[in-house]
mmCIF file of C-alpha atoms in Angstrom:
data_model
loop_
_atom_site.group_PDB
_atom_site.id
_atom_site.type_symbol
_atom_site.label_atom_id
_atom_site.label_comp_id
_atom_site.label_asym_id
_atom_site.label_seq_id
_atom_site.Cartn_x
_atom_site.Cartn_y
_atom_site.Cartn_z
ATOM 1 C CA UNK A 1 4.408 18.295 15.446
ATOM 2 C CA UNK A 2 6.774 19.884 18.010
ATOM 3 C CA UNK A 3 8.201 18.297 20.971
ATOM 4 C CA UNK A 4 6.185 20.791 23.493
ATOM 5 C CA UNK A 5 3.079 20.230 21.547
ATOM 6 C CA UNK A 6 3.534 16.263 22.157
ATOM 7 C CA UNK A 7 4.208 16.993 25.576
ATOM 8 C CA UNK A 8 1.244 18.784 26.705
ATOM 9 C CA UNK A 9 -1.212 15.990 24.257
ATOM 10 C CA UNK A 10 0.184 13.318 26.100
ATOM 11 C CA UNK A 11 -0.327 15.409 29.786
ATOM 12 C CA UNK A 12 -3.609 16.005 28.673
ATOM 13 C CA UNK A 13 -4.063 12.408 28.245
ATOM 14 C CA UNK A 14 -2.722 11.386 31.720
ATOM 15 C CA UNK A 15 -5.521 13.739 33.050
ATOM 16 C CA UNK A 16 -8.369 11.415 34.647
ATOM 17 C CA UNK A 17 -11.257 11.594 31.570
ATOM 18 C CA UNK A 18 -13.735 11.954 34.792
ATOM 19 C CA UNK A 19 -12.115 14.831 36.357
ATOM 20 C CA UNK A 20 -12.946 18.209 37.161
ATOM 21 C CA UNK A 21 -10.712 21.447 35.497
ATOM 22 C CA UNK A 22 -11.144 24.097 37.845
ATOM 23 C CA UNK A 23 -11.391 27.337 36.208
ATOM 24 C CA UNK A 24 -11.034 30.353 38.840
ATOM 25 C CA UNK A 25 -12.310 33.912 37.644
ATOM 26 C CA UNK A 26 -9.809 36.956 36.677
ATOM 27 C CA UNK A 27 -10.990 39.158 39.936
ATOM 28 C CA UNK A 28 -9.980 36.389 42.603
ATOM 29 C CA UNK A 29 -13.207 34.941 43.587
ATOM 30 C CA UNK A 30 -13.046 31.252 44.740
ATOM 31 C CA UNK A 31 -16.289 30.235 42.357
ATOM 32 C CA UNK A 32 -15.018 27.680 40.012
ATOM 33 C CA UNK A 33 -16.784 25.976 36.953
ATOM 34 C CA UNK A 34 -16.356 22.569 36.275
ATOM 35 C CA UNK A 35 -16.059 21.287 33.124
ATOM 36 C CA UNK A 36 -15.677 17.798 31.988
ATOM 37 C CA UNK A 37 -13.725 16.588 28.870
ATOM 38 C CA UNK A 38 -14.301 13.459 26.979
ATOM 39 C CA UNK A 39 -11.525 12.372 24.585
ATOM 40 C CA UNK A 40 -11.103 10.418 21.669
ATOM 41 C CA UNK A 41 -8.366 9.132 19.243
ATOM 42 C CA UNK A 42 -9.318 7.998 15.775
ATOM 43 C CA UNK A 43 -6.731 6.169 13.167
ATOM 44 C CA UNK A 44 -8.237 8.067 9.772
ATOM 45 C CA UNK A 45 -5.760 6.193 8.004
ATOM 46 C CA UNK A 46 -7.506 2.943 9.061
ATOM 47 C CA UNK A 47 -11.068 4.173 8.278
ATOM 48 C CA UNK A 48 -9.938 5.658 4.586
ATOM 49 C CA UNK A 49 -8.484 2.289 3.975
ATOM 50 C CA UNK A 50 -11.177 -0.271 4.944
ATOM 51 C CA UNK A 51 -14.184 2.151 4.089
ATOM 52 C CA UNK A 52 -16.634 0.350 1.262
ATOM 53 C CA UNK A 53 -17.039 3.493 -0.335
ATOM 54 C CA UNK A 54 -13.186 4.236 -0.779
ATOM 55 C CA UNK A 55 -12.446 0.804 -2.032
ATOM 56 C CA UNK A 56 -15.494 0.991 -4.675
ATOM 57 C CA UNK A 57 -13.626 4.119 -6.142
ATOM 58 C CA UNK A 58 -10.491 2.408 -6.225
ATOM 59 C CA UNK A 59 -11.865 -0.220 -7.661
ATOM 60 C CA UNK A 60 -13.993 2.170 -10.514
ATOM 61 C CA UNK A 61 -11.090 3.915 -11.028
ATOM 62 C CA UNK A 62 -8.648 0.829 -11.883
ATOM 63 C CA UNK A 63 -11.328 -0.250 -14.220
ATOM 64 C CA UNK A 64 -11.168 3.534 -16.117
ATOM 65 C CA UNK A 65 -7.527 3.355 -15.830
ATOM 66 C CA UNK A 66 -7.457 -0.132 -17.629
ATOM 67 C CA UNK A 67 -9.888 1.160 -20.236
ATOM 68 C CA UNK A 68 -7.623 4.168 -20.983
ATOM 69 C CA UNK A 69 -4.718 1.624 -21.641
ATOM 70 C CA UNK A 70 -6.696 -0.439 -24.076
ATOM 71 C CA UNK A 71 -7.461 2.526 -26.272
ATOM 72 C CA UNK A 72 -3.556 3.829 -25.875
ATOM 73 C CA UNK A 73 -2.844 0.159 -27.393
ATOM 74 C CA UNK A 74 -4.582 0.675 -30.175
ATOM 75 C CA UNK A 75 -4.118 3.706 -30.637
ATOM 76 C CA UNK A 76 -0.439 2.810 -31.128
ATOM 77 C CA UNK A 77 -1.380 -0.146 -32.935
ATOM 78 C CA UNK A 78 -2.892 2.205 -35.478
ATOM 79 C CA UNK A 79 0.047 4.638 -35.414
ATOM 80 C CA UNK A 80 2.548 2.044 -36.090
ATOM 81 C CA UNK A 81 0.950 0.686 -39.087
ATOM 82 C CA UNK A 82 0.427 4.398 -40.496
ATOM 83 C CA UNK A 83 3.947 5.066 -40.239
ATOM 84 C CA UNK A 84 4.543 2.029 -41.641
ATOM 85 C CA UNK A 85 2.769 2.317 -44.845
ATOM 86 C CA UNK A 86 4.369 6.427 -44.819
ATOM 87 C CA UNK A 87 8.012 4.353 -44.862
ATOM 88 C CA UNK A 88 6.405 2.034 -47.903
ATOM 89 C CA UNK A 89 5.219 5.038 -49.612
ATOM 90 C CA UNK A 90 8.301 7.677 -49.438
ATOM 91 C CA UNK A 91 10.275 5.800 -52.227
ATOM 92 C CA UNK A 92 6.591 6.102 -54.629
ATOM 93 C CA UNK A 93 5.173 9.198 -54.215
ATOM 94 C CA UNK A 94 7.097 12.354 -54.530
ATOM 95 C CA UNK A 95 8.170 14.537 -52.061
ATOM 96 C CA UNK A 96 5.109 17.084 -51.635
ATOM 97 C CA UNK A 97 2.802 14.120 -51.143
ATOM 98 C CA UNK A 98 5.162 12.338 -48.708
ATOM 99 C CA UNK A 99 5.539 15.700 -46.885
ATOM 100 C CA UNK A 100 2.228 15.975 -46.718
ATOM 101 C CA UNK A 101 1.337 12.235 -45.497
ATOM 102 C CA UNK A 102 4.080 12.743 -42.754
ATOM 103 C CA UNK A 103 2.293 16.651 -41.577
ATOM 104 C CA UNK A 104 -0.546 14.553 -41.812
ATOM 105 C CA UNK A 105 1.174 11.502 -39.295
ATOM 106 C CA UNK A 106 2.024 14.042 -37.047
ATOM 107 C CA UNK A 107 -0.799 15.844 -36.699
ATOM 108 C CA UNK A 108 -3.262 12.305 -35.674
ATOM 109 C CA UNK A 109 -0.231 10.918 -33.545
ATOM 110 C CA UNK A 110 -0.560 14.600 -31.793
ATOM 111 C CA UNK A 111 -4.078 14.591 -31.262
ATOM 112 C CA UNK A 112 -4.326 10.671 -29.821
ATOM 113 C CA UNK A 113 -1.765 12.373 -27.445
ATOM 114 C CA UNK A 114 -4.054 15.222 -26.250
ATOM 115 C CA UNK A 115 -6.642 12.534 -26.372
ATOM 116 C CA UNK A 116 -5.263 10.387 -24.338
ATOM 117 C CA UNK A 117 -4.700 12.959 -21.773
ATOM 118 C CA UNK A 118 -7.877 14.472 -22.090
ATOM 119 C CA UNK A 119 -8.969 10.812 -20.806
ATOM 120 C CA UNK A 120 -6.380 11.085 -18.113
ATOM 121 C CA UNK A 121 -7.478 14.337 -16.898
ATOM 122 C CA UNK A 122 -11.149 12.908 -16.819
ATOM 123 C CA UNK A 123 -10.687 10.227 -14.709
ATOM 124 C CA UNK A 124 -8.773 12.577 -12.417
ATOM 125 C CA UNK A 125 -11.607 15.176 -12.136
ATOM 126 C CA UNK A 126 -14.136 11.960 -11.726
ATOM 127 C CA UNK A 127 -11.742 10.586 -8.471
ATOM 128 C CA UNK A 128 -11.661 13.958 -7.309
ATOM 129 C CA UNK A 129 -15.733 14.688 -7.344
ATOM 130 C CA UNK A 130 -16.048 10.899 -5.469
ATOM 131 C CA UNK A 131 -12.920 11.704 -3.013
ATOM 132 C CA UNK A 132 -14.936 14.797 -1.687
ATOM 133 C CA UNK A 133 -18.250 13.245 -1.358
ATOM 134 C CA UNK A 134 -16.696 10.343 0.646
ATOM 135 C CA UNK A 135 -14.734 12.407 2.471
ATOM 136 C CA UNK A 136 -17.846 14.915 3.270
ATOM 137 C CA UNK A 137 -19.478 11.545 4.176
ATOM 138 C CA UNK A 138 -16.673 10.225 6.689
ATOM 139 C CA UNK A 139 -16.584 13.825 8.347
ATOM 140 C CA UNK A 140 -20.231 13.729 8.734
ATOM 141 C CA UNK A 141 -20.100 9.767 10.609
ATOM 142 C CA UNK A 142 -17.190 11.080 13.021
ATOM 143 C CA UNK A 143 -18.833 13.757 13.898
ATOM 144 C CA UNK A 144 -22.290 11.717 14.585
ATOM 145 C CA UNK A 145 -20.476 9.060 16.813
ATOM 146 C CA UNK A 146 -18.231 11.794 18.741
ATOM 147 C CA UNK A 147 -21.380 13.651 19.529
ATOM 148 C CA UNK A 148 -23.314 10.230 20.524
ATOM 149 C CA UNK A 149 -20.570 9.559 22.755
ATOM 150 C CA UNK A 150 -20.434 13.271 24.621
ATOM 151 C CA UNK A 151 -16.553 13.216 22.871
ATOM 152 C CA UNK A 152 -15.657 17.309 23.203
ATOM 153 C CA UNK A 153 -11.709 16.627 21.969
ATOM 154 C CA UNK A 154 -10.650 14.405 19.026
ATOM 155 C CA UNK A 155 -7.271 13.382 17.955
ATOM 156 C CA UNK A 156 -5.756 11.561 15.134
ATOM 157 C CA UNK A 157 -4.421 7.954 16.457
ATOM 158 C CA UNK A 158 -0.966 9.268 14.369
ATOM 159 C CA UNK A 159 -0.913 11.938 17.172
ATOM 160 C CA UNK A 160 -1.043 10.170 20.272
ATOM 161 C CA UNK A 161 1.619 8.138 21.558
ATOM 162 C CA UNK A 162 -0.667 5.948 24.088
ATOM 163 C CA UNK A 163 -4.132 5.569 24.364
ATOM 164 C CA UNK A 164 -6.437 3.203 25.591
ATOM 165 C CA UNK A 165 -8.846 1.445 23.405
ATOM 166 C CA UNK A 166 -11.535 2.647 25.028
ATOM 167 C CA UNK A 167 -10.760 5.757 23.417
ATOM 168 C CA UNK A 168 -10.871 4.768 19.833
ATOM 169 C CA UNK A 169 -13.536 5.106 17.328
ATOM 170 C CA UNK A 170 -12.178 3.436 14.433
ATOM 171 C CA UNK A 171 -14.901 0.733 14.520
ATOM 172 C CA UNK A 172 -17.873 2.812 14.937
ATOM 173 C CA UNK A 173 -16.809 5.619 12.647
ATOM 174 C CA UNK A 174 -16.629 3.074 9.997
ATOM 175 C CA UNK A 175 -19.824 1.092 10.296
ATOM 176 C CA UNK A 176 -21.651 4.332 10.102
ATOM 177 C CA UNK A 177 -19.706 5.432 7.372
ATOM 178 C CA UNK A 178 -20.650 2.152 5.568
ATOM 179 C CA UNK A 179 -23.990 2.253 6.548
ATOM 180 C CA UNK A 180 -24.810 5.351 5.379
ATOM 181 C CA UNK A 181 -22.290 5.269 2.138
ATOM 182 C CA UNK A 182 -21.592 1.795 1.274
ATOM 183 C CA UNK A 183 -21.025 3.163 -3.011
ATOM 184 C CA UNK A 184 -19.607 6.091 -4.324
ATOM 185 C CA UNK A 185 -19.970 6.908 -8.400
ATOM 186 C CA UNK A 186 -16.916 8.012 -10.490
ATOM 187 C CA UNK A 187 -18.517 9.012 -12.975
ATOM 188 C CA UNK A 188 -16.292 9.750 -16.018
ATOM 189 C CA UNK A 189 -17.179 12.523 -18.122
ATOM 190 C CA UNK A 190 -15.478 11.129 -21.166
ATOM 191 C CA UNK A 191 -13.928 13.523 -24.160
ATOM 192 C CA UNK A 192 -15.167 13.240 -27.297
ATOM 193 C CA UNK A 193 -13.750 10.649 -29.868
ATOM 194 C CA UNK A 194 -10.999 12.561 -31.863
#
């Protein structure tokens, strides 16, 4: 953010939060409208991290991502001992069958590889379908507390340079958020065997 953008946030925030603006009409008159503003500062960083809901799919997703690695072990478990027995085997059979055997090699070590990613790109999909509903979910509590408290201007704590604590609604942002999404489902839509 610019300079002269982080100049006029922070003169906004030296403006009294119970103070009038005075808002004079185009054609001169001297009838004003008041209008009061009600600020708030949230750290969204904070709530992402300690949020129940964003530490389930972390924790669902480490889980997937350890499963993936125990089939990539032995899947290479499996591929080493078939190339093993194609080394044993090229001095016995002749050279179509060996060529064959190795087209044959390549061909399951290629499609453990798509596999594999295939697994990859499943878990990725599953985070992302969780990520959104959590993230619908937070949007959803910050609004309902900045509206309970009358707040008309939000920013994010990154943006401000000082603010009081009054200001913040870290805390309340994330009970609600817990309260009303304590779980979120990844849920894996796994690729066939090969």
């Amino acid at each position: 953010m610019g300079l002269i953008v982080r100049a006029i946030l922070i003169g906004l925030l030296a403006v009294p939060l119970s103070g009038e603006w005075e808002a004079h009409a185009q054609d001169g008159n001297s009838a004003s409208n008041s209008m009061e503003v009600l600020i708030g500062v949230i750290n969204m960083e904070a709530v992402v991290r300690d949020a129940q809901a964003r530490k389930d799919i972390d924790s669902q997703v480490a889980e997937h991502a350890k499963r993936i690695q125990t089939d990539i072990r032995t899947v290479e478990k499996t591929l080493r001992e078939s190339e093993a027995e194609l080394g044993r085997q090229r001095s016995v059979v002749s050279a179509e069958v060996f060529e064959a055997k190795k087209k044959e090699f390549l061909e399951s070590m290629s499609k453990a590889q798509r596999h594999m990613q295939a697994n990859r790109a499943a878990v990725s999909a599953a985070k992302g379908v969780a990520m959104k509903t959590f993230e619908n979910a937070m949007r959803e509590a910050i609004i309902e507390v900045a509206s309970e408290k009358g707040i008309s201007l939000l920013f994010r704590r990154r943006e401000v340079v000082i603010a009081p604590k009054a200001l913040e609604l870290d805390r309340e942002v994330l009970a609600l958020l817990n309260k009303k999404l304590p779980a979120v489902t990844v849920d894996v839509q796994w690729p066939v065997e090969p």
